[in-house]
Coordinates of C-alpha atoms in Angstrom, one line a residue:
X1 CA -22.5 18.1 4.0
X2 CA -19.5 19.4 5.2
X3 CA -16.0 17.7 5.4
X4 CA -16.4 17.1 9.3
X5 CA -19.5 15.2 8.9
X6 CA -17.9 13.8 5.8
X7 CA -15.1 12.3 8.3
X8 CA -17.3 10.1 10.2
X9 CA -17.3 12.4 13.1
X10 CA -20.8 13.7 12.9
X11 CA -24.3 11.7 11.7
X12 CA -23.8 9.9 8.1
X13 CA -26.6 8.9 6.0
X14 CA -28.9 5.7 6.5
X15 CA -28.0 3.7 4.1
X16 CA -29.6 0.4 2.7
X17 CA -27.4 -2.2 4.3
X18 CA -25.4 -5.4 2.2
X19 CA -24.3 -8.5 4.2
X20 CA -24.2 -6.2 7.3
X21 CA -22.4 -3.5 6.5
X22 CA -23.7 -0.2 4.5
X23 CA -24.3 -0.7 0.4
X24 CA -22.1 1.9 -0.6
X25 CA -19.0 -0.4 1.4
X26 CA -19.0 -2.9 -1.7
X27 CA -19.2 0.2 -4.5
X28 CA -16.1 1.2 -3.1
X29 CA -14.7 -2.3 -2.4
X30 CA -14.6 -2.7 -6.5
X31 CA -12.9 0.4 -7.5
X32 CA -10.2 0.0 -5.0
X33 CA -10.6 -3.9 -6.4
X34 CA -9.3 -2.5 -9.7
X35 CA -7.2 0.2 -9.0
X36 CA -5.0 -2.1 -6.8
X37 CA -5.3 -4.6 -9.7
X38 CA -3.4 -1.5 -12.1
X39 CA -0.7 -0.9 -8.6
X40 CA 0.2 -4.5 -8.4
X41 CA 0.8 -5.0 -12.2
X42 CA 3.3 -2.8 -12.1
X43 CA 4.9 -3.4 -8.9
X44 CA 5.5 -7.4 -9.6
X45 CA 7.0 -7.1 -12.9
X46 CA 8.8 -2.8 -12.4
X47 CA 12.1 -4.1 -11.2
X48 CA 12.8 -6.9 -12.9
X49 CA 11.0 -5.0 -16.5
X50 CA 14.2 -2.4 -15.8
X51 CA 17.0 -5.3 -15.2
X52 CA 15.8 -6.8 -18.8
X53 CA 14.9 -3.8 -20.7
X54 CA 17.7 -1.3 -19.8
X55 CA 20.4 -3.8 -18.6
X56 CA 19.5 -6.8 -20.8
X57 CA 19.3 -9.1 -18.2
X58 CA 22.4 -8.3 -16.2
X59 CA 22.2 -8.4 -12.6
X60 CA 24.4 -5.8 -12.3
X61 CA 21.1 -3.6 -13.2
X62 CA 19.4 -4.8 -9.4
X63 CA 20.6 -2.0 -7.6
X64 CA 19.4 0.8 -9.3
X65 CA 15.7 -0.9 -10.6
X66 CA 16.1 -1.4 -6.5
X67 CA 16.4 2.3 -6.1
X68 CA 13.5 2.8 -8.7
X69 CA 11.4 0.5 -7.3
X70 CA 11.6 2.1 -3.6
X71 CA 11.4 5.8 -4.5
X72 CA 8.6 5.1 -6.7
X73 CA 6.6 2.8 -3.8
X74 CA 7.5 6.3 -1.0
X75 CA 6.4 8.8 -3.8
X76 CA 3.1 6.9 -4.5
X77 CA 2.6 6.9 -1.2
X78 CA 3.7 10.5 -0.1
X79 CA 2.0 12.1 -2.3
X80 CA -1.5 11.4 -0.8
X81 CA -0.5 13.4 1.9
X82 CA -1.4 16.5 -0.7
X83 CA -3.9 14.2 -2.4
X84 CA -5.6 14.2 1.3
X85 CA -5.5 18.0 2.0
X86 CA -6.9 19.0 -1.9
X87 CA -10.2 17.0 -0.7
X88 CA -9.8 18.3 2.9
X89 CA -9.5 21.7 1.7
X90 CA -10.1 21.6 -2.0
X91 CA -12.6 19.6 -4.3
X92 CA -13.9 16.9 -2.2
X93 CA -12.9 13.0 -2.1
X94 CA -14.9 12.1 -5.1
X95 CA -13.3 14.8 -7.1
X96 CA -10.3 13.6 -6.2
X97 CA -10.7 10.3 -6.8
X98 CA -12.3 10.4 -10.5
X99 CA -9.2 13.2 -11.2
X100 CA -6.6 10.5 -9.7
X101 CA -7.6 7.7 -11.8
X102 CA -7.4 9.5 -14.8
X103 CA -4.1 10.7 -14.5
X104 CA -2.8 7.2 -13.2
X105 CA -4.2 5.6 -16.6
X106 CA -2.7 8.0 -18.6
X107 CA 0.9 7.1 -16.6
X108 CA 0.4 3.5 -17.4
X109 CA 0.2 3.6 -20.7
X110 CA 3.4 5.9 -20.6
X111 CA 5.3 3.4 -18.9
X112 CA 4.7 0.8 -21.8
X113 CA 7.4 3.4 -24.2
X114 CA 10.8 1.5 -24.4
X115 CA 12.6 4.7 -23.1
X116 CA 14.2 5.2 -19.6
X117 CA 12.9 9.1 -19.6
X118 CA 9.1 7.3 -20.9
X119 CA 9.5 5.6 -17.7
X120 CA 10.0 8.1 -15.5
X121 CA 7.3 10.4 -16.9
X122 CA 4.9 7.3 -16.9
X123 CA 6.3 7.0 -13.1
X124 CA 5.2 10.3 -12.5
X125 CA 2.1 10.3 -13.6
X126 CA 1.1 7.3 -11.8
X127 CA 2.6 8.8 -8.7
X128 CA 0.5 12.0 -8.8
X129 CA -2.6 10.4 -9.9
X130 CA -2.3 7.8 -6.8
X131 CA -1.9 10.0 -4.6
X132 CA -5.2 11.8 -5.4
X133 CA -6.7 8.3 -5.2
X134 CA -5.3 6.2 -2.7
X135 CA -5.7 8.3 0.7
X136 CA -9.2 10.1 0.0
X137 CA -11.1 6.3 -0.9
X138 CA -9.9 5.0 2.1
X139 CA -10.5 8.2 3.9
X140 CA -14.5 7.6 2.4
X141 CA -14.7 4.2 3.9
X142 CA -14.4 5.5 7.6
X143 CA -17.2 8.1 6.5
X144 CA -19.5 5.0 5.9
X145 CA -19.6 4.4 9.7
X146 CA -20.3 6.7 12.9
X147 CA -17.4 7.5 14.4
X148 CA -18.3 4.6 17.3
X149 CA -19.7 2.6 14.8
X150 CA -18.5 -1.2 16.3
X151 CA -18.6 -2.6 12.4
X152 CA -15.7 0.4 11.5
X153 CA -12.9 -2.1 12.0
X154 CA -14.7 -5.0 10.1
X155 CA -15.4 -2.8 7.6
X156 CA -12.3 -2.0 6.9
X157 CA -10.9 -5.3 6.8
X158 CA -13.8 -6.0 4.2
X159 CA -12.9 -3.3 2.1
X160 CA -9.0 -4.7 2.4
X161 CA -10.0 -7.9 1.1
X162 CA -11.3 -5.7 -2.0
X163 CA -7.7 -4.1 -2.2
X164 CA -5.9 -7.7 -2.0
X165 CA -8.8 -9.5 -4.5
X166 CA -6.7 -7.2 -7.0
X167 CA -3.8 -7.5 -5.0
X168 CA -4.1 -11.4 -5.8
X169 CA -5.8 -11.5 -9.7
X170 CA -3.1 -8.9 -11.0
X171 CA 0.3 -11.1 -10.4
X172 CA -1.8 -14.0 -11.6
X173 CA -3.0 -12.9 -15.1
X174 CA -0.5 -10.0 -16.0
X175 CA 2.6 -12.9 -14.8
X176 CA 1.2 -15.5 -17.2
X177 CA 0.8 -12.7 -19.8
X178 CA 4.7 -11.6 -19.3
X179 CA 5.8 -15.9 -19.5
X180 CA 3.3 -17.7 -22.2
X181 CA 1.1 -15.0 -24.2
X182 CA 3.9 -14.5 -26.8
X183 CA 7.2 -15.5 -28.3
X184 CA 8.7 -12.1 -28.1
X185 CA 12.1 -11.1 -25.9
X186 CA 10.7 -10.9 -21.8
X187 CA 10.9 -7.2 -22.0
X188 CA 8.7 -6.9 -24.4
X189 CA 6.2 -8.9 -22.2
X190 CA 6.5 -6.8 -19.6
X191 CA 4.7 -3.9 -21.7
X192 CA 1.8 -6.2 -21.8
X193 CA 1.9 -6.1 -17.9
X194 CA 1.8 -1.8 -18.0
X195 CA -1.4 -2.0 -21.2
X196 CA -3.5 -4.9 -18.6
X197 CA -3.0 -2.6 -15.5
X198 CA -3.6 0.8 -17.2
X199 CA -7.2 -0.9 -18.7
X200 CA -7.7 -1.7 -15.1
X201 CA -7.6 1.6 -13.9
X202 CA -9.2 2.7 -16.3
X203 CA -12.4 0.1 -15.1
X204 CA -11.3 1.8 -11.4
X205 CA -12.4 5.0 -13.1
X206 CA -15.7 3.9 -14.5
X207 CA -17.1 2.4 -11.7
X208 CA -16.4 5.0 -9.0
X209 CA -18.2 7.2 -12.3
X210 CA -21.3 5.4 -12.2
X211 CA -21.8 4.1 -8.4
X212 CA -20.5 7.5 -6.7
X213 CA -24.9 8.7 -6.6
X214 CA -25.0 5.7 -4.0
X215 CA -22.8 7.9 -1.5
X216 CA -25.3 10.1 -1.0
X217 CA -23.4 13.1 -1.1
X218 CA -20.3 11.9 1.3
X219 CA -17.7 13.0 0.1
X220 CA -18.4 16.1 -2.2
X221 CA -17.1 19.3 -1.5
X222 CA -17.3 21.1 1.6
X223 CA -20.0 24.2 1.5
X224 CA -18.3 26.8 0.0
X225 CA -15.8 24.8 -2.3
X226 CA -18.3 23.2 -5.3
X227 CA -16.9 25.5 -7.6
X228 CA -15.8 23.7 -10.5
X229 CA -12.9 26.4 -10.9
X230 CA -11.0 24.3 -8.0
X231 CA -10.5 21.4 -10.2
X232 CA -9.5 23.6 -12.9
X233 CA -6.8 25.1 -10.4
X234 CA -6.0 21.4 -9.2
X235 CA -5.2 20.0 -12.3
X236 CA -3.0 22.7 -13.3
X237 CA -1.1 21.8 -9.6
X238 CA -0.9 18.2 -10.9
X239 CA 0.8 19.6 -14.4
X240 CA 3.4 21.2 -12.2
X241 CA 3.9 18.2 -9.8
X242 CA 4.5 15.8 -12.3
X243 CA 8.0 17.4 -14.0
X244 CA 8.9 17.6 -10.1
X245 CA 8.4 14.3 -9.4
X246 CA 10.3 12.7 -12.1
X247 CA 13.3 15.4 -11.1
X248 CA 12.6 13.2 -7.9
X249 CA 12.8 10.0 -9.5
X250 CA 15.7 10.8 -11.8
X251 CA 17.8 13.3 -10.1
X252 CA 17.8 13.0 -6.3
X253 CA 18.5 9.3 -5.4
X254 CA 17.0 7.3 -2.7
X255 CA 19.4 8.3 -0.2
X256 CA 18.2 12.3 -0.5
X257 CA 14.4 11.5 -0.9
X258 CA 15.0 10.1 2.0
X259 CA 16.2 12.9 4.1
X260 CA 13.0 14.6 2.0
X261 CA 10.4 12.4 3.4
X262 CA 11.8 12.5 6.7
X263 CA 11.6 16.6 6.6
X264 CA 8.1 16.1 5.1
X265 CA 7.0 13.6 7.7
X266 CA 7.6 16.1 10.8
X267 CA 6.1 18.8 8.9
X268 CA 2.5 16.6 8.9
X269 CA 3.3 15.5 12.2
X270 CA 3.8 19.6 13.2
X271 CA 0.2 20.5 11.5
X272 CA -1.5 17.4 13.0
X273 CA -0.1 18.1 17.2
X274 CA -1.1 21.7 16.2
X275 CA -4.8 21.1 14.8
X276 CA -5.1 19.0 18.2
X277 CA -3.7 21.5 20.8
X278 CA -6.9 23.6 19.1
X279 CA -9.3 20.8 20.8
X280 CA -8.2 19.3 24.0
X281 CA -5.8 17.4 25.6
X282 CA -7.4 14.2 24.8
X283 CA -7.2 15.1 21.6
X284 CA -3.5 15.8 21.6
X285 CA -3.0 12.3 23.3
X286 CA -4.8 10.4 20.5
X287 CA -2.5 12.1 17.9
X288 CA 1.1 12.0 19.8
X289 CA -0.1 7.6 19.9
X290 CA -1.3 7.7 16.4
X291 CA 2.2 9.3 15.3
X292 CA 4.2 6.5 17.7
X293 CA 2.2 3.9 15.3
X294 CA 3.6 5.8 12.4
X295 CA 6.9 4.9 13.3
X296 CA 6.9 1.6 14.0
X297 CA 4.9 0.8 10.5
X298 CA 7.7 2.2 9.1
X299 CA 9.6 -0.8 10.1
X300 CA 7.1 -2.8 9.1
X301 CA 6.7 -1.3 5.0
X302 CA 10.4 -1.8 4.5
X303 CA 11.0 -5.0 4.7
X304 CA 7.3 -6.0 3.6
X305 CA 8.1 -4.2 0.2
X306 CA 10.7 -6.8 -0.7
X307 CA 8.5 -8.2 -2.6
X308 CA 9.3 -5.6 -5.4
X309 CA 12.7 -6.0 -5.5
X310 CA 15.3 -8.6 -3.2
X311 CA 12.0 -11.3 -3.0
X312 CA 11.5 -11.2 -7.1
X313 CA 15.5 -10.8 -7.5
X314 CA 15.5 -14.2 -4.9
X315 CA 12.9 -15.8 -6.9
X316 CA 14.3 -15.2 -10.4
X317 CA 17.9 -16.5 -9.5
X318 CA 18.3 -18.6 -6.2
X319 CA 14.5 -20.7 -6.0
X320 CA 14.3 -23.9 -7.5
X321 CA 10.5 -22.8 -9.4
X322 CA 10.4 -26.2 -11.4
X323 CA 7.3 -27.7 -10.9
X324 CA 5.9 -31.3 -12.0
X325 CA 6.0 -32.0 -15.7
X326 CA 8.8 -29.5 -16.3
X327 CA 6.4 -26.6 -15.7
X328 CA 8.3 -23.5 -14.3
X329 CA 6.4 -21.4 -11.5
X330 CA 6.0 -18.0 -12.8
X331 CA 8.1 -15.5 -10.8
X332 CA 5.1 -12.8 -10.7
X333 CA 2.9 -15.7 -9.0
X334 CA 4.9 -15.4 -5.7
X335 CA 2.9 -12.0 -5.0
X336 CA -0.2 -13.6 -5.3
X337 CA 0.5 -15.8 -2.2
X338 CA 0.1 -12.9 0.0
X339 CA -3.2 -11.7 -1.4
X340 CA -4.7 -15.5 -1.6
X341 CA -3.8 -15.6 2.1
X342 CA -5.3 -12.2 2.7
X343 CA -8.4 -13.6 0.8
X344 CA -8.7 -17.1 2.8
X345 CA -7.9 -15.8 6.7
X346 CA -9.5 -12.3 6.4
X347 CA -12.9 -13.5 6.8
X348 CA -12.2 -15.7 9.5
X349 CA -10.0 -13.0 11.1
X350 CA -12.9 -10.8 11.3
X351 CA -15.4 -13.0 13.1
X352 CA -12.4 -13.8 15.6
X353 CA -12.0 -10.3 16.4
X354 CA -15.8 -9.9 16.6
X355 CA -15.9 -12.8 18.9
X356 CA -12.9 -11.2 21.0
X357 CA -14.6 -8.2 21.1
X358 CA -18.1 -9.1 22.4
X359 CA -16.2 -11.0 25.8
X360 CA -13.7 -7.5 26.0
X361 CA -10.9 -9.8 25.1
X362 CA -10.0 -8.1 21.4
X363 CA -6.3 -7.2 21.4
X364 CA -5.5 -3.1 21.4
X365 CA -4.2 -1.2 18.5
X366 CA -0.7 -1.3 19.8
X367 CA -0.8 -5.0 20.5
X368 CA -2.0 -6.0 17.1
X369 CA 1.0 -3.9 15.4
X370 CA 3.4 -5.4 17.9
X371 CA 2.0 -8.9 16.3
X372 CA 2.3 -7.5 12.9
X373 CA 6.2 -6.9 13.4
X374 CA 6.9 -10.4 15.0
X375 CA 5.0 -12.1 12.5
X376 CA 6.6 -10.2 9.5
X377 CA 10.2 -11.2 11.2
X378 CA 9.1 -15.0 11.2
X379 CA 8.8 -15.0 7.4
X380 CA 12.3 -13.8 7.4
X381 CA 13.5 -16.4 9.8
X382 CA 12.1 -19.0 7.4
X383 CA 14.2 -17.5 4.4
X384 CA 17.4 -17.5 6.9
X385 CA 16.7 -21.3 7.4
X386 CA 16.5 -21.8 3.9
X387 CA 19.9 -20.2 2.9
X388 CA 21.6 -21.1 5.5
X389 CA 20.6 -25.2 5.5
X390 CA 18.9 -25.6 2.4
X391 CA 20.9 -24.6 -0.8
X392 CA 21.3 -27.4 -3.2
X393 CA 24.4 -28.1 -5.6
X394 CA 22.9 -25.5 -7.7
X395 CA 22.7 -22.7 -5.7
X396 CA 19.3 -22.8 -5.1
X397 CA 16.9 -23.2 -2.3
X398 CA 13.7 -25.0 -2.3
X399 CA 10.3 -23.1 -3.5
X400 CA 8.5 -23.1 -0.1
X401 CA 11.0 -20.9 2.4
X402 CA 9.6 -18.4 -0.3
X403 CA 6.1 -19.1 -0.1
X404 CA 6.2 -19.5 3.5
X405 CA 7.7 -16.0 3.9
X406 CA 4.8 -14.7 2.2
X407 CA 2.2 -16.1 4.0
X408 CA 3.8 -15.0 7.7
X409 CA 4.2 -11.3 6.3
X410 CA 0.4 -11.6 5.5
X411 CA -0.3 -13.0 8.8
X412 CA 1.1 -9.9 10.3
X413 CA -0.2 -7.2 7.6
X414 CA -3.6 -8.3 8.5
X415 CA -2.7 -7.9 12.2
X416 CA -1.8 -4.2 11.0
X417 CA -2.6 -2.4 7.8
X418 CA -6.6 -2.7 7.9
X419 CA -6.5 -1.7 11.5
X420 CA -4.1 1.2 10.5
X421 CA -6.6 2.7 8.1
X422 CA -9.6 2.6 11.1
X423 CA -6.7 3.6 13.8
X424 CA -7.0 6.6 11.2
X425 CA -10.2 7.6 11.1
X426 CA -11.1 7.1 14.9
X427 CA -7.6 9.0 16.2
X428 CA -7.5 11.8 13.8
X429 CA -8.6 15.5 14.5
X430 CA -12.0 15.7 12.7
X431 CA -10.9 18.4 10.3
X432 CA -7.8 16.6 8.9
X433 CA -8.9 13.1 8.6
X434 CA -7.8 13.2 4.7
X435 CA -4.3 14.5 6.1
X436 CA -3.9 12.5 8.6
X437 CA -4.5 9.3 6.1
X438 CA -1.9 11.0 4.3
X439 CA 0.3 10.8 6.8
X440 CA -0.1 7.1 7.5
X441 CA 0.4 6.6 3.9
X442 CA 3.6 9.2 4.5
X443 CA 5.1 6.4 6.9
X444 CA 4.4 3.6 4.5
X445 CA 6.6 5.9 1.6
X446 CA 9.2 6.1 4.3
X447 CA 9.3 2.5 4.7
X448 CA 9.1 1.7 1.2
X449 CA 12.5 4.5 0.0
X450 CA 14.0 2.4 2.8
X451 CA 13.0 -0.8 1.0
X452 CA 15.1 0.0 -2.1
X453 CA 18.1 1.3 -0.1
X454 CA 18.4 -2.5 1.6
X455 CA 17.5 -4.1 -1.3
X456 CA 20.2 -2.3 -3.3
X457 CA 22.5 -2.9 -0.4
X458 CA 21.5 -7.1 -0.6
X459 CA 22.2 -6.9 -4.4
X460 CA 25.3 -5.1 -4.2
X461 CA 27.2 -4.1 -7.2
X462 CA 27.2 -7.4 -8.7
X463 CA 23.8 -8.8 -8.3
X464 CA 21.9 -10.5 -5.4
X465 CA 24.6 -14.0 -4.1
X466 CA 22.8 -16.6 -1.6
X467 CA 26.0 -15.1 1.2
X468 CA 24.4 -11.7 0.6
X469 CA 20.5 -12.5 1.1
X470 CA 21.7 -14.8 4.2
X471 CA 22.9 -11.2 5.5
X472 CA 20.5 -9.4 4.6
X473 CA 17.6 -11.3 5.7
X474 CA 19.2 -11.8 8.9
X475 CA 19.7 -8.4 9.6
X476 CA 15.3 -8.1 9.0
X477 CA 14.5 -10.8 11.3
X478 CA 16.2 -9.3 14.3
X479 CA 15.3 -5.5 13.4
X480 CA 11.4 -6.7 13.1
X481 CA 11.1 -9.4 16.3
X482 CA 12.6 -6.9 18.2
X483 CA 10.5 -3.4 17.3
X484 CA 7.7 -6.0 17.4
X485 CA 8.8 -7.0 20.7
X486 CA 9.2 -3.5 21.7
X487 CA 5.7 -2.8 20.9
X488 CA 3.8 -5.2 22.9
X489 CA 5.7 -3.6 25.9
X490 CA 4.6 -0.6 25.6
X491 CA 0.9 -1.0 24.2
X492 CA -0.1 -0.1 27.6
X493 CA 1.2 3.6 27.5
X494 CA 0.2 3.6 23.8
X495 CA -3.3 2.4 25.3
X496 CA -3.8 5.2 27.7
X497 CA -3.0 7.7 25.4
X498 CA -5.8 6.6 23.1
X499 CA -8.5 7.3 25.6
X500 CA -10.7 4.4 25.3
X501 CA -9.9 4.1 21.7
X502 CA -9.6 0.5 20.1

């Protein structure tokens, strides 16, 4: 079958059908289940792993786990721009995928050495492994569907409920793990963290192994490419990217991988406007409004990836986590509030936009990013209120401004990532539907190196203060409400671009 079928542009195969949507859906659903279980090990517990093992606890250490943390989130997430055109042009998705999860295993387990250059290299490996993974198994649930397929969108929120079950289990048992499961310093814990998540991606790998026959063939290799020579040559690619992306990590700073990404982000956006002046002007539209959404979930990815770094530096020093009895709330099981959230309203979510859509009332693309925006500002609004009215003699405010914060950003990612995915596969030219994913995922690693420059700008030299998260926070709420507000002004032109698209 070839890569444009593949894409969800052409016939797919008639699969046996689970709870409405095709079999093959909840295969997928489970590997991305435990691969996101491995990603959000290690994104809770990276930054505050760095402040205790290589600073020993001084929050003078923040700024540059900050730095860490956000050029590690943009290179996981640039790097399936390449990860997208090896199974474009390459080996196939399911190639990719299977070689991905390997070489992400093998990075976890590196990260558990107590060495700063371990780190890195684990780092690196991780980063090149996800981003053979991560664009390609989203780009295979579009291919599930016919391109006007009305259950595309549900599908994909399904499938996102797969990537937050992880999303939500991982804080939960890997955080208890770092506080209870021994007596040993907290740094040491933390290791315990990197062995759970690389044995969940190693599970990722198994069960894409075993359930990939169900596919049908979606997703191999186009005719032409099922030489098994290409993997040989990709892996020796992945050899050479993985010295250059700890240089990356270790050399260059947040500040230059960001004028990196930025160079790297109009180079995808040059390839995509020229594959679509090869079709039509239609064709052209859809991509110049798919590459305005790119920038405005920017805006959205970095201030949502706080969670990594100012959020879990918040948590640790300025939220009053005692409980009843004396019990202390973990500081990992704040990033499972978004997930458990994610979990509870995305089923509900999905009937309401069903519902919408059968009286033509379902909001556009456009409009539900513009609600992604204003609702991620709100949870930022609730953290100024808590700052600025709520500190106790301690220094510390009160556990829910937290918790509510989480559950408005998850209000608006549900408004806007699983939409983003299908915006995706329905807007992209048919033969670059794995670059195209990579370039949504490209805005997302812009977002996230911007991440770790504000949150190393809220920290400071000194450590995060309440005066500096007041400012900080601030500065997000009016940056979000009013690109969000933006937005929804301008869905229309957005709209007619799309040509019918929604």
């Amino acid at each position: 079958m070839s890569q444009t079928l593949d894409a969800g542009a052409g016939d797919v195969p008639d699969y046996p059908q689970l709870l409405g949507h095709p079999r093959p859906l909840w295969m997928l659903f489970m590997t991305e289940f435990w691969e996101r279980f491995a990603f959000y090990s290690v994104s809770w517990a990276l930054a505050l792993y760095i402040v205790a093992q290589f600073y020993h606890g001084d929050a003078a250490g923040q700024g540059w786990a900050s730095s860490i943390f956000g050029a590690y989130t943009a290179l996981i997430y640039a790097t399936g721009i390449f990860g997208g055109w090896v199974a474009d042009k390459l080996i196939g998705y399911q190639r990719s995928i299977l070689l991905g999860a390997a070489v992400m295993a093998a990075g976890l387990f590196t990260i558990m050495l107590p060495d700063r250059q371990m780190l890195l290299l684990g780092l690196a490996l991780v980063i090149v492994g996800d981003g053979l993974f991560k664009p390609n198994i989203s780009s295979m649930v579009g291919q599930l569907y016919g391109r006007d397929d009305p259950r595309r969108d549900r599908g994909f929120t399904l499938f996102y409920m797969g990537i937050n079950a992880g999303a939500f289990v991982a804080p939960l048992l890997t955080g208890w793990m770092a506080s209870y499961f021994t007596s040993t310093p907290l740094e040491q814990n933390y290791k315990l963290v990197f062995a759970a998540a690389g044995v969940g991606m190693l599970l990722s790998l198994l069960w894409f192994w075993f359930g990939r026959r169900s596919l049908r063939g979606v997703g191999r290799p186009a005719a032409g490419s099922e030489n098994r020579l290409r993997v040989v040559w990709v892996l020796i690619g992945v050899v050479m990217a993985v010295p250059l992306v700890y240089l990356l990590l270790s050399r260059i700073g947040a500040a230059g991988l960001q004028w990196l990404l930025g160079l790297l982000f109009v180079g995808v956006a040059t390839m995509l406007v020229v594959e679509a002046l090869r079709h039509d002007r239609i064709q052209l539209d859809r991509v110049i409004a798919m590459l305005i959404i790119f920038a405005f979930n920017v805006l959205f990815w970095m201030f949502y990836f706080q969670l990594g770094t100012s959020f879990n530096f918040l948590a640790e020093n300025l939220v009053d986590r005692q409980m009843f009895g004396g019990w202390v709330f973990p500081v990992g099981w704040f990033q499972s509030v978004s997930p458990l959230a994610i979990l509870l309203l995305a089923p509900p979510l999905t009937v309401i936009w069903g519902a919408l859509a059968r009286r033509g009332l379902e909001p556009s693309i456009p409009r539900k990013f513009g609600l992604g925006l204003v609702f991620n500002g709100l949870g930022f609004l609730g953290l100024m209120y808590g700052l600025s009215r709520l500190l106790d003699v301690h220094g510390l405010i009160p556990f829910w401004p937290l918790a509510l914060c989480y559950v408005l950003q998850t209000a608006g990612e549900l408004c806007l990532s699983p939409i983003g995915l299908s915006m995706v596969t329905k807007l992209a030219p048919p033969r670059l539907v794995g670059l195209s994913m990579g370039g949504w995922f490209l805005s997302l690693a812009v977002g996230g190196n911007l991440s770790g420059l504000l949150a190393g700008r809220i920290s400071g030299e000194s450590g995060m203060t309440a005066a500096s998260a007041l400012s900080g926070f601030t500065f997000s709420f009016w940056l979000l409400a009013g690109a969000g507000v933006l937005l929804l002004l301008i869905a229309p032109l957005i709209n007619r671009l799309m040509h019918g698209v929604r």
